[in-house]
Coordinates of C-alpha atoms and ligand atoms in Angstrom, one line a residue:
M1 CA 0.0 0.0 0.0
L2 CA 1.5 3.3 -1.0
K3 CA 1.4 6.0 1.7
G4 CA -0.4 9.2 0.8
L5 CA 2.3 11.5 -0.7
W6 CA 1.5 14.9 -1.9
R7 CA 2.6 18.5 -1.9
A8 CA 0.0 21.2 -1.4
Q9 CA 0.2 24.5 -3.2
S10 CA -2.2 27.4 -2.8
L11 CA -2.4 29.3 -6.0
T12 CA -3.9 32.3 -4.2
S13 CA -2.5 35.2 -6.2
K14 CA -3.2 38.7 -7.3
Y15 CA -6.1 37.2 -9.2
A16 CA -7.8 36.0 -6.1
Y17 CA -11.2 37.5 -5.3
H18 CA -10.8 39.7 -2.2
R19 CA -13.0 42.7 -2.8
P20 CA -16.5 43.1 -4.1
V21 CA -16.1 43.7 -7.8
P22 CA -19.4 44.6 -9.5
V23 CA -20.5 42.0 -12.0
V24 CA -23.5 42.7 -14.2
R25 CA -24.6 39.1 -15.1
Q26 CA -22.2 36.5 -14.3
L27 CA -21.4 33.0 -15.5
I28 CA -19.7 30.8 -12.9
T29 CA -18.0 27.5 -13.5
L30 CA -16.4 25.1 -11.1
A31 CA -13.5 23.4 -12.8
I32 CA -11.5 20.2 -12.0
E33 CA -8.1 19.2 -13.4
T34 CA -6.7 15.7 -12.7
S35 CA -5.0 14.7 -15.9
C36 CA -1.6 13.8 -14.4
D37 CA -0.3 14.2 -10.8
D38 CA -1.8 17.6 -10.0
T39 CA -5.2 17.7 -8.3
S40 CA -6.6 21.2 -9.0
V41 CA -9.9 22.9 -8.5
A42 CA -11.0 26.5 -9.5
V43 CA -14.1 28.7 -9.4
L44 CA -14.1 31.2 -12.2
E45 CA -16.6 33.9 -12.9
T46 CA -16.9 35.7 -16.2
A47 CA -19.4 38.2 -17.7
R48 CA -22.1 36.3 -19.5
Q49 CA -21.6 38.4 -22.7
D50 CA -18.2 39.3 -24.1
G51 CA -17.7 43.0 -23.8
S52 CA -18.6 44.1 -20.3
S53 CA -19.1 47.4 -18.6
Q54 CA -16.2 49.7 -17.7
D55 CA -15.7 48.9 -14.0
Q56 CA -16.1 45.2 -14.3
K57 CA -13.3 42.6 -14.3
A58 CA -13.6 40.4 -17.4
A59 CA -12.9 37.4 -15.2
I60 CA -12.5 36.7 -11.5
L61 CA -10.9 33.7 -10.0
H62 CA -12.8 33.1 -6.7
F63 CA -10.8 30.0 -5.8
H64 CA -7.8 28.2 -7.3
E65 CA -5.7 25.6 -5.5
K66 CA -3.7 22.5 -6.4
V67 CA -2.1 19.6 -4.7
T68 CA 0.7 17.7 -6.4
A69 CA 1.4 14.1 -5.7
D70 CA 4.9 13.6 -4.6
N71 CA 6.6 11.5 -7.2
A72 CA 10.2 12.4 -6.1
R73 CA 11.0 8.8 -5.2
F74 CA 10.2 7.7 -8.8
R75 CA 11.9 8.9 -11.9
G76 CA 8.7 10.3 -13.4
V77 CA 5.0 10.3 -12.5
H78 CA 3.8 7.1 -10.8
P79 CA 0.2 6.4 -11.8
I80 CA -0.8 4.8 -8.5
V81 CA 0.7 7.6 -6.4
A82 CA -1.1 10.1 -8.6
L83 CA -4.4 8.2 -8.3
E84 CA -4.1 7.9 -4.5
S85 CA -3.4 11.6 -4.3
H86 CA -6.4 12.5 -6.4
N87 CA -8.7 10.2 -4.4
K88 CA -7.5 11.8 -1.2
Q89 CA -7.4 15.4 -2.2
L90 CA -10.1 16.0 -4.8
A91 CA -13.3 16.0 -2.6
P92 CA -11.9 18.2 0.2
L93 CA -10.6 20.7 -2.5
V94 CA -14.1 20.8 -4.1
A95 CA -15.7 21.4 -0.7
K96 CA -13.2 24.2 -0.1
A97 CA -14.0 25.7 -3.5
L98 CA -17.7 25.7 -2.8
R99 CA -17.1 27.6 0.5
N100 CA -15.3 30.2 -1.7
C101 CA -18.1 30.6 -4.3
P102 CA -19.6 34.1 -4.3
S103 CA -22.7 34.9 -2.3
P104 CA -25.9 34.7 -4.4
D105 CA -27.8 37.8 -5.6
Q106 CA -31.6 37.6 -6.1
R107 CA -31.3 36.3 -9.6
S108 CA -28.8 33.5 -9.0
P109 CA -29.8 30.0 -8.0
S110 CA -28.1 29.1 -4.7
I111 CA -26.8 26.1 -2.9
S112 CA -26.4 25.5 0.8
I113 CA -22.9 24.7 1.9
R114 CA -22.0 23.1 5.2
A115 CA -19.2 25.1 6.9
Q116 CA -17.7 25.0 10.5
S117 CA -19.7 28.1 11.3
G118 CA -23.0 26.6 10.0
W119 CA -24.7 26.7 6.7
L120 CA -23.7 29.1 4.0
E121 CA -25.7 30.2 0.9
K122 CA -23.5 30.3 -2.2
T123 CA -24.2 30.8 -5.9
K124 CA -24.7 27.6 -7.7
P125 CA -22.1 27.2 -10.6
D126 CA -23.8 27.5 -14.0
F127 CA -21.9 24.5 -15.3
I128 CA -19.0 22.2 -14.5
S129 CA -15.7 22.2 -16.5
V130 CA -13.4 19.2 -16.3
T131 CA -10.4 17.8 -18.0
R132 CA -11.6 15.0 -20.2
G133 CA -8.1 14.3 -21.8
P134 CA -5.4 13.7 -22.8
G135 CA -3.8 12.2 -19.8
M136 CA -3.6 9.1 -17.6
L137 CA -7.0 7.4 -17.6
S138 CA -7.1 6.5 -14.0
S139 CA -6.3 10.1 -13.0
L140 CA -8.7 11.6 -15.5
N141 CA -11.5 9.4 -14.3
T142 CA -11.3 10.6 -10.8
G143 CA -12.0 14.2 -11.9
L144 CA -14.5 13.3 -14.6
N145 CA -16.6 11.1 -12.3
T146 CA -16.7 13.8 -9.6
A147 CA -17.6 16.4 -12.2
K148 CA -20.4 14.2 -13.5
G149 CA -21.7 13.8 -9.9
L150 CA -21.8 17.5 -9.4
A151 CA -23.5 18.2 -12.7
T152 CA -26.1 15.5 -12.0
A153 CA -26.8 16.7 -8.5
W154 CA -27.1 20.3 -9.4
Q155 CA -28.7 19.6 -12.8
V156 CA -26.2 21.8 -14.7
P157 CA -24.3 21.2 -17.9
L158 CA -20.9 19.5 -18.1
V159 CA -18.1 20.7 -20.4
G160 CA -15.3 18.1 -21.0
V161 CA -12.2 20.1 -21.7
N162 CA -9.1 19.2 -23.8
H163 CA -6.1 19.8 -21.5
M164 CA -3.8 20.9 -24.4
Q165 CA -6.4 23.4 -25.7
A166 CA -6.5 24.8 -22.2
H167 CA -2.7 25.3 -22.2
A168 CA -3.0 27.1 -25.5
L169 CA -5.8 29.5 -24.3
T170 CA -4.1 30.4 -21.0
P171 CA -2.9 33.8 -22.2
R172 CA -6.5 34.8 -23.0
L173 CA -7.4 33.9 -19.4
V174 CA -4.5 36.0 -18.1
H175 CA -5.7 38.9 -20.1
A176 CA -9.2 38.5 -18.9
L177 CA -8.1 38.4 -15.3
E178 CA -6.0 41.5 -15.7
T179 CA -8.3 43.8 -17.7
E180 CA -11.3 45.8 -16.7
N181 CA -13.0 45.9 -20.1
N182 CA -13.1 42.8 -22.3
E183 CA -13.9 44.1 -25.7
Q184 CA -11.2 42.2 -27.6
L185 CA -9.5 39.2 -25.9
P186 CA -5.8 39.2 -26.7
P187 CA -3.9 37.4 -27.9
K188 CA -6.2 37.5 -30.9
F189 CA -6.1 34.4 -33.1
P190 CA -3.9 33.5 -34.8
F191 CA -1.0 33.2 -32.3
L192 CA 1.8 30.8 -31.7
T193 CA 2.3 28.9 -28.4
L194 CA 5.5 27.2 -27.4
L195 CA 4.5 24.7 -24.7
V196 CA 7.6 23.6 -22.7
S197 CA 6.9 21.5 -19.6
G198 CA 7.7 18.3 -17.8
G199 CA 5.4 16.4 -20.2
H200 CA 5.2 18.4 -23.4
T201 CA 7.4 20.2 -25.9
M202 CA 5.1 21.6 -28.6
L203 CA 4.9 24.4 -31.0
V204 CA 1.2 25.2 -31.7
H205 CA -0.4 27.5 -34.2
S206 CA -3.7 28.6 -32.7
K207 CA -6.1 29.8 -35.4
A208 CA -9.4 29.7 -33.6
L209 CA -11.0 28.4 -30.4
T210 CA -11.1 24.8 -31.6
H211 CA -8.4 25.0 -34.3
H212 CA -4.9 24.5 -33.1
A213 CA -2.3 23.1 -35.5
I214 CA 0.7 21.3 -34.0
L215 CA 3.7 22.5 -36.0
A216 CA 6.3 20.6 -34.0
N217 CA 6.3 18.0 -31.3
T218 CA 9.1 16.2 -29.5
M219 CA 10.3 13.0 -31.1
D220 CA 11.4 11.5 -27.7
I221 CA 11.4 13.1 -24.3
A222 CA 9.9 16.5 -23.2
I223 CA 12.3 19.4 -22.5
G224 CA 11.4 19.6 -18.8
D225 CA 12.1 15.9 -18.4
C226 CA 15.5 16.3 -20.1
I227 CA 16.4 19.3 -17.9
D228 CA 15.5 17.3 -14.8
K229 CA 17.7 14.4 -15.9
M230 CA 20.6 16.8 -16.8
A231 CA 20.3 18.5 -13.4
R232 CA 20.8 15.2 -11.6
H233 CA 24.1 14.8 -13.4
I234 CA 25.4 18.3 -13.4
L235 CA 24.5 19.6 -9.9
P236 CA 26.8 18.7 -7.1
A237 CA 25.2 15.8 -5.1
G238 CA 25.0 17.9 -1.9
L239 CA 23.1 20.7 -3.6
I240 CA 20.2 18.4 -4.6
E241 CA 20.1 16.7 -1.2
D242 CA 20.2 20.0 0.8
S243 CA 17.6 21.7 -1.3
A244 CA 13.9 21.6 -0.6
E245 CA 13.4 22.6 -4.3
M246 CA 11.5 19.9 -6.2
M247 CA 11.8 21.6 -9.5
Y248 CA 15.3 20.6 -10.5
G249 CA 15.1 22.9 -13.5
R250 CA 14.8 25.9 -11.2
L251 CA 17.7 24.6 -9.1
L252 CA 19.8 24.2 -12.3
E253 CA 19.0 27.7 -13.6
H254 CA 20.1 29.2 -10.3
F255 CA 23.3 27.1 -10.3
A256 CA 24.1 28.1 -13.9
F257 CA 23.3 31.8 -13.5
P258 CA 23.5 32.7 -9.8
N259 CA 23.3 36.4 -10.4
G260 CA 20.3 36.1 -12.8
P261 CA 20.1 37.8 -16.2
S262 CA 23.3 39.7 -15.6
D263 CA 25.1 36.4 -16.0
H264 CA 23.5 35.6 -19.3
G265 CA 25.8 37.6 -21.7
Y266 CA 24.0 36.0 -24.7
I267 CA 23.8 37.1 -28.3
A268 CA 22.0 34.8 -30.7
P269 CA 23.8 33.4 -33.7
R270 CA 23.1 35.4 -36.9
T271 CA 22.9 32.5 -39.3
R272 CA 21.6 28.9 -39.3
A273 CA 25.2 27.6 -40.0
E274 CA 26.3 29.4 -36.8
D275 CA 23.4 27.8 -34.9
L276 CA 24.6 24.3 -35.9
S277 CA 28.3 24.8 -35.3
Q278 CA 29.8 23.2 -32.2
K279 CA 31.3 25.6 -29.6
P280 CA 34.2 23.7 -27.9
S281 CA 34.6 24.5 -24.2
I282 CA 37.9 25.2 -22.5
W283 CA 37.4 21.8 -20.8
G284 CA 37.7 19.8 -24.0
W285 CA 34.1 18.8 -24.6
A286 CA 31.5 20.2 -26.9
L287 CA 27.8 19.8 -27.4
T288 CA 26.0 19.1 -30.7
A289 CA 22.7 20.8 -31.6
P290 CA 19.9 18.2 -31.5
L291 CA 18.9 16.8 -34.9
S292 CA 22.0 18.3 -36.6
R293 CA 23.7 14.9 -36.8
T294 CA 21.7 11.8 -36.7
R295 CA 22.4 8.3 -38.1
S296 CA 20.2 9.1 -41.0
G297 CA 22.0 12.4 -41.7
S298 CA 21.1 15.9 -40.6
R299 CA 17.5 16.5 -39.7
S300 CA 18.2 20.1 -38.9
K301 CA 15.3 21.3 -41.1
D302 CA 12.7 18.9 -39.5
M303 CA 9.9 20.6 -37.7
A304 CA 10.4 18.5 -34.6
F305 CA 12.2 18.6 -31.3
S306 CA 14.5 16.0 -29.8
F307 CA 16.1 16.1 -26.3
A308 CA 17.1 12.5 -25.5
G309 CA 20.5 12.9 -27.2
L310 CA 21.4 16.1 -25.3
G311 CA 20.6 14.3 -22.0
S312 CA 22.9 11.4 -22.9
A313 CA 25.7 13.8 -24.0
I314 CA 25.5 15.5 -20.6
E315 CA 25.6 12.2 -18.8
R316 CA 28.7 11.2 -20.7
I317 CA 30.5 14.5 -20.0
C318 CA 29.7 14.5 -16.3
H319 CA 30.8 10.9 -15.8
R320 CA 33.8 10.8 -18.2
I321 CA 36.4 11.9 -15.7
E322 CA 37.5 9.9 -12.7
K323 CA 37.8 12.7 -10.2
A324 CA 34.9 14.9 -9.4
M325 CA 34.3 17.9 -11.8
T326 CA 35.1 21.3 -10.4
L327 CA 32.2 23.7 -9.7
D328 CA 33.4 26.0 -12.5
E329 CA 33.3 23.2 -15.1
R330 CA 29.8 22.0 -13.8
R331 CA 28.6 25.6 -14.2
D332 CA 29.9 25.7 -17.8
V333 CA 28.2 22.4 -18.5
A334 CA 24.9 23.8 -17.1
R335 CA 25.1 27.0 -19.2
E336 CA 26.0 25.1 -22.4
A337 CA 23.2 22.6 -21.8
F338 CA 20.6 25.4 -21.4
R339 CA 22.0 27.2 -24.5
V340 CA 21.8 24.2 -26.8
A341 CA 18.4 23.2 -25.5
F342 CA 16.9 26.6 -25.9
E343 CA 18.6 27.4 -29.2
H344 CA 17.0 24.2 -30.5
L345 CA 13.6 25.5 -29.4
A346 CA 14.3 28.9 -30.9
S347 CA 15.4 27.4 -34.2
R348 CA 12.0 25.7 -34.7
V349 CA 10.1 28.9 -33.7
L350 CA 12.1 30.7 -36.3
M351 CA 11.4 28.1 -39.0
A352 CA 7.7 28.3 -38.2
L353 CA 7.6 32.1 -38.4
Q354 CA 9.5 32.0 -41.7
Q355 CA 7.1 29.4 -43.2
L356 CA 4.0 31.3 -41.9
K357 CA 5.3 34.5 -43.3
I358 CA 5.7 32.9 -46.8
A359 CA 2.2 31.4 -46.5
E360 CA 0.6 34.6 -45.4
T361 CA -2.1 35.7 -47.8
A362 CA -4.4 38.7 -47.7
D363 CA -7.0 36.8 -45.8
T364 CA -4.8 35.5 -43.0
E365 CA -3.9 37.8 -40.2
E366 CA -0.2 38.4 -39.5
M367 CA 1.3 36.5 -36.6
G368 CA 2.0 38.9 -33.9
T369 CA 2.4 36.9 -30.7
L370 CA 4.4 34.0 -29.4
V371 CA 3.1 32.6 -26.0
V372 CA 5.7 30.6 -24.0
S373 CA 4.0 28.4 -21.5
G374 CA 4.7 25.5 -19.2
G375 CA 7.1 25.1 -16.2
V376 CA 10.3 25.6 -18.3
A377 CA 8.9 29.0 -19.5
S378 CA 9.8 30.5 -16.1
N379 CA 13.5 30.1 -17.0
R380 CA 14.8 33.6 -17.5
F381 CA 17.7 32.5 -19.8
L382 CA 15.0 31.0 -22.2
R383 CA 13.4 34.4 -22.4
T384 CA 16.8 36.0 -23.2
V385 CA 17.6 33.4 -25.9
L386 CA 14.2 33.7 -27.6
R387 CA 14.1 37.5 -27.6
S388 CA 17.7 37.7 -28.9
F389 CA 16.9 35.1 -31.7
L390 CA 13.8 36.9 -32.8
D391 CA 15.5 40.3 -32.8
I392 CA 18.6 39.2 -34.7
R393 CA 16.7 37.1 -37.3
G394 CA 14.1 39.7 -38.4
F395 CA 11.2 39.1 -36.0
A396 CA 11.7 41.9 -33.5
H397 CA 8.0 42.8 -34.0
I398 CA 6.8 39.5 -32.5
R399 CA 5.6 40.0 -29.0
L400 CA 6.7 37.4 -26.4
V401 CA 4.1 36.5 -23.8
F402 CA 4.9 34.5 -20.6
P403 CA 1.9 33.7 -18.5
P404 CA 2.5 33.6 -14.8
T405 CA 3.9 30.2 -13.7
S406 CA 0.8 29.3 -11.6
L407 CA -1.3 29.6 -14.7
C408 CA 1.0 27.9 -17.2
T409 CA 1.8 24.8 -15.3
D410 CA -1.1 22.3 -15.0
N411 CA -4.0 24.0 -13.2
A412 CA -7.8 24.1 -13.0
A413 CA -8.1 27.9 -13.8
M414 CA -7.1 27.2 -17.5
I415 CA -9.7 24.4 -17.5
A416 CA -12.3 26.8 -16.2
W417 CA -11.4 29.3 -18.8
T418 CA -11.5 26.9 -21.7
G419 CA -14.8 25.4 -20.4
T420 CA -16.2 28.9 -20.4
E421 CA -15.0 29.8 -23.9
M422 CA -16.5 26.5 -25.2
Y423 CA -19.7 26.9 -23.2
K424 CA -20.2 30.4 -24.6
A425 CA -19.6 29.1 -28.1
G426 CA -22.5 26.6 -27.5
Y427 CA -20.7 23.4 -26.6
E428 CA -21.6 21.0 -23.8
T429 CA -20.6 17.4 -23.1
D430 CA -22.9 14.5 -22.7
L431 CA -22.9 12.9 -19.2
S432 CA -22.2 9.5 -20.8
C433 CA -18.8 10.7 -22.1
G434 CA -15.6 8.8 -21.2
A435 CA -12.1 10.0 -20.4
L436 CA -9.6 10.2 -23.3
R437 CA -6.0 9.0 -23.0
K438 CA -5.2 10.6 -26.3
W439 CA -7.0 13.6 -27.8
S440 CA -5.3 15.7 -30.4
I441 CA -6.0 19.5 -30.6
D442 CA -5.2 19.4 -34.3
P443 CA -8.2 19.2 -36.6
S444 CA -6.0 17.5 -39.3
A445 CA -5.3 14.6 -37.0
E446 CA -7.0 11.3 -37.8
S447 CA -9.3 11.6 -34.8
G448 CA -10.5 15.0 -36.1
G449 CA -9.1 17.2 -33.2
I450 CA -11.0 18.7 -30.4
L451 CA -14.4 18.4 -32.0
G452 CA -13.7 15.0 -33.6
V453 CA -14.5 13.0 -30.5
D454 CA -17.9 11.7 -29.4
G455 CA -19.9 13.4 -26.6
W456 CA -20.2 17.0 -27.8
R457 CA -23.7 18.5 -27.7
M458 CA -24.6 21.9 -29.1
K459 CA -26.7 24.0 -26.8
Ligands
LIG501 P1 5.1 21.5 -15.7 O1 5.2 20.1 -16.3 O2 4.5 22.6 -16.5 O3 4.5 21.5 -14.3 O4 6.6 22.0 -15.4 C1 7.6 21.3 -14.7 C2 8.9 21.2 -15.4 O5 9.4 22.6 -15.6 C3 9.9 20.4 -14.6 O6 10.6 19.6 -15.5 C4 10.9 21.5 -14.1 O7 12.2 21.1 -13.8 C5 10.8 22.6 -15.2 N1 11.2 23.9 -14.7 C6 10.6 24.6 -13.7 N2 11.3 25.7 -13.5 C7 12.3 25.7 -14.4 C8 13.4 26.7 -14.7 N3 13.5 27.8 -14.0 N4 14.2 26.3 -15.7 C9 14.1 25.2 -16.4 N5 13.1 24.3 -16.1 C10 12.3 24.6 -15.1
LIG502 ZN1 -0.1 20.0 -19.1

C-alpha cells in the first residue's frame, strides 16, 4: 500500500477575489483538473456576454488551488501515487472551493454549503468544467466522475475540456483576469504557443477556439524531463540533497546563473550555420545541436524537437572523468546545456515564423504573438535566448508573452477558462462521455481534433 504522498500548493494570487467587484450578469464555472499528478480545482466567474461594462473585471478567480502528488521517489510520474493523491485530495478541494463561491444575488440559484460556522448560501455554478483528456485514464476518471456527480446533483451542464487546448488558451485567461474591459480578448487568433513543460514540448499555431495546428512536437522526451535528468548529473550531489526545491530545472538555472540575467551575456547566432556549429569549451568537450547529426543524416530542417541525445551527452560529459568535476566546469556544462536546448527551441520557432510569413495571404492575419507556456517558461535564460533570436533574425515585432507560472503549469483555472469559452460558443458534453487518454487538438489529426471525438452536444 502506498502511503499518501503529496505537496499542497495554494495558488492564491493577485487574481484571487478579495474585494467586491461589481458584476452585471455572471457566468460561474467550477473546474476540475486531474489529468496527471496535480489535483486542482478552480471557481471562475466571467461576464455572460463578451464586452462588459467599464468597471467590471472580465474574469474573477474566486478560488484556485492545487495539490501535487509527490513522485520524487520515482523517476517520473507514478500512476498509482497520482491516483491515490487524487482520491484523497479532490473531494476536500471541491468542498473548499464551494465555500469560496460568491454569495448569491436575487437572480442566481443558490446552494447550501455546510461550513464550520454553520450553513452558507452560495451561488450555484452554472456549469462544470473538467479535463476529459489527454492524460492518464485513472487520473482523468477521478476528476471526470466527480464532475459528472456535481453536474447531475445540481442539474447543470458539463463541459469536457481538452487539456492541451486549455494550455493554448491560457494567455487569454491571463488577459481577462487583468483587464477591466473585455472588448477584444488578446492574444487574438492567430498566435503561436511554445509549450515547454515536464510532459510536453510543442509548438502550436492557434487559429481559432477549436483549431490548433501542431507545428512541431518532441520525437522523444519532453524538454522539462530532459532538464530534470541533466540537473541530476550536473548539480553537485550535496546541492540536490540539501535543497527543498522539487523543480530541478529551477535549481539548475540558479546554479548556472547565480546572479540572474546579468550572468547571461548572450547574443543569438546570426545564421543557421552558426546555430549548428559546435562551440568547444575550454574543458575539452563540446555539445552538438539536436537533430543536426543523426544516423540518417542531418535533420536540422525537420519541424520536430529532440532532447534525448542532449541528455545522454550531458551524462557522458559528467561521468567521463574519474575525479569529481570542479564547480566551474559544472557551471559551464549547465550553461551550455541550457544554451543548446533553448537554441533548439528557438530554431523551430524561427522556422515556423518564416514558413507562416511565406504562406501569409491577404485573408490570413499576420502573426504577432508567441506565447511561451509550461514550467520551463519560467527560466529567464530561455526568455533571453528567444528574444535575442527573434530580434537578430528579423522578427523583432513578435511579442513574447509569458503567462505567470501558476497559470501555465497544470492547473484548473485554465480548464475553467476553456470550459467557459467552449460553453459560450455553444458546446456542452454528454454525461455518458468517457475519459480520453489521447485527444489531439489538431483538426487535421486522424481523430479530427477537439471536435472530432464523441460526446459533444450543441446547446
Ligand atoms: P510543468 O510540467 O509545466 O509542471 O513544469 C515542470 C517542469 O518545468 C519540470 O521539468 C521542471 O524542472 C521545469 N522547470 C521549472 N522551473 C524551471 C526553470 N527555472 N528552468 C528550467 N526548467 C524549469
Ligand atoms: Zn499540461
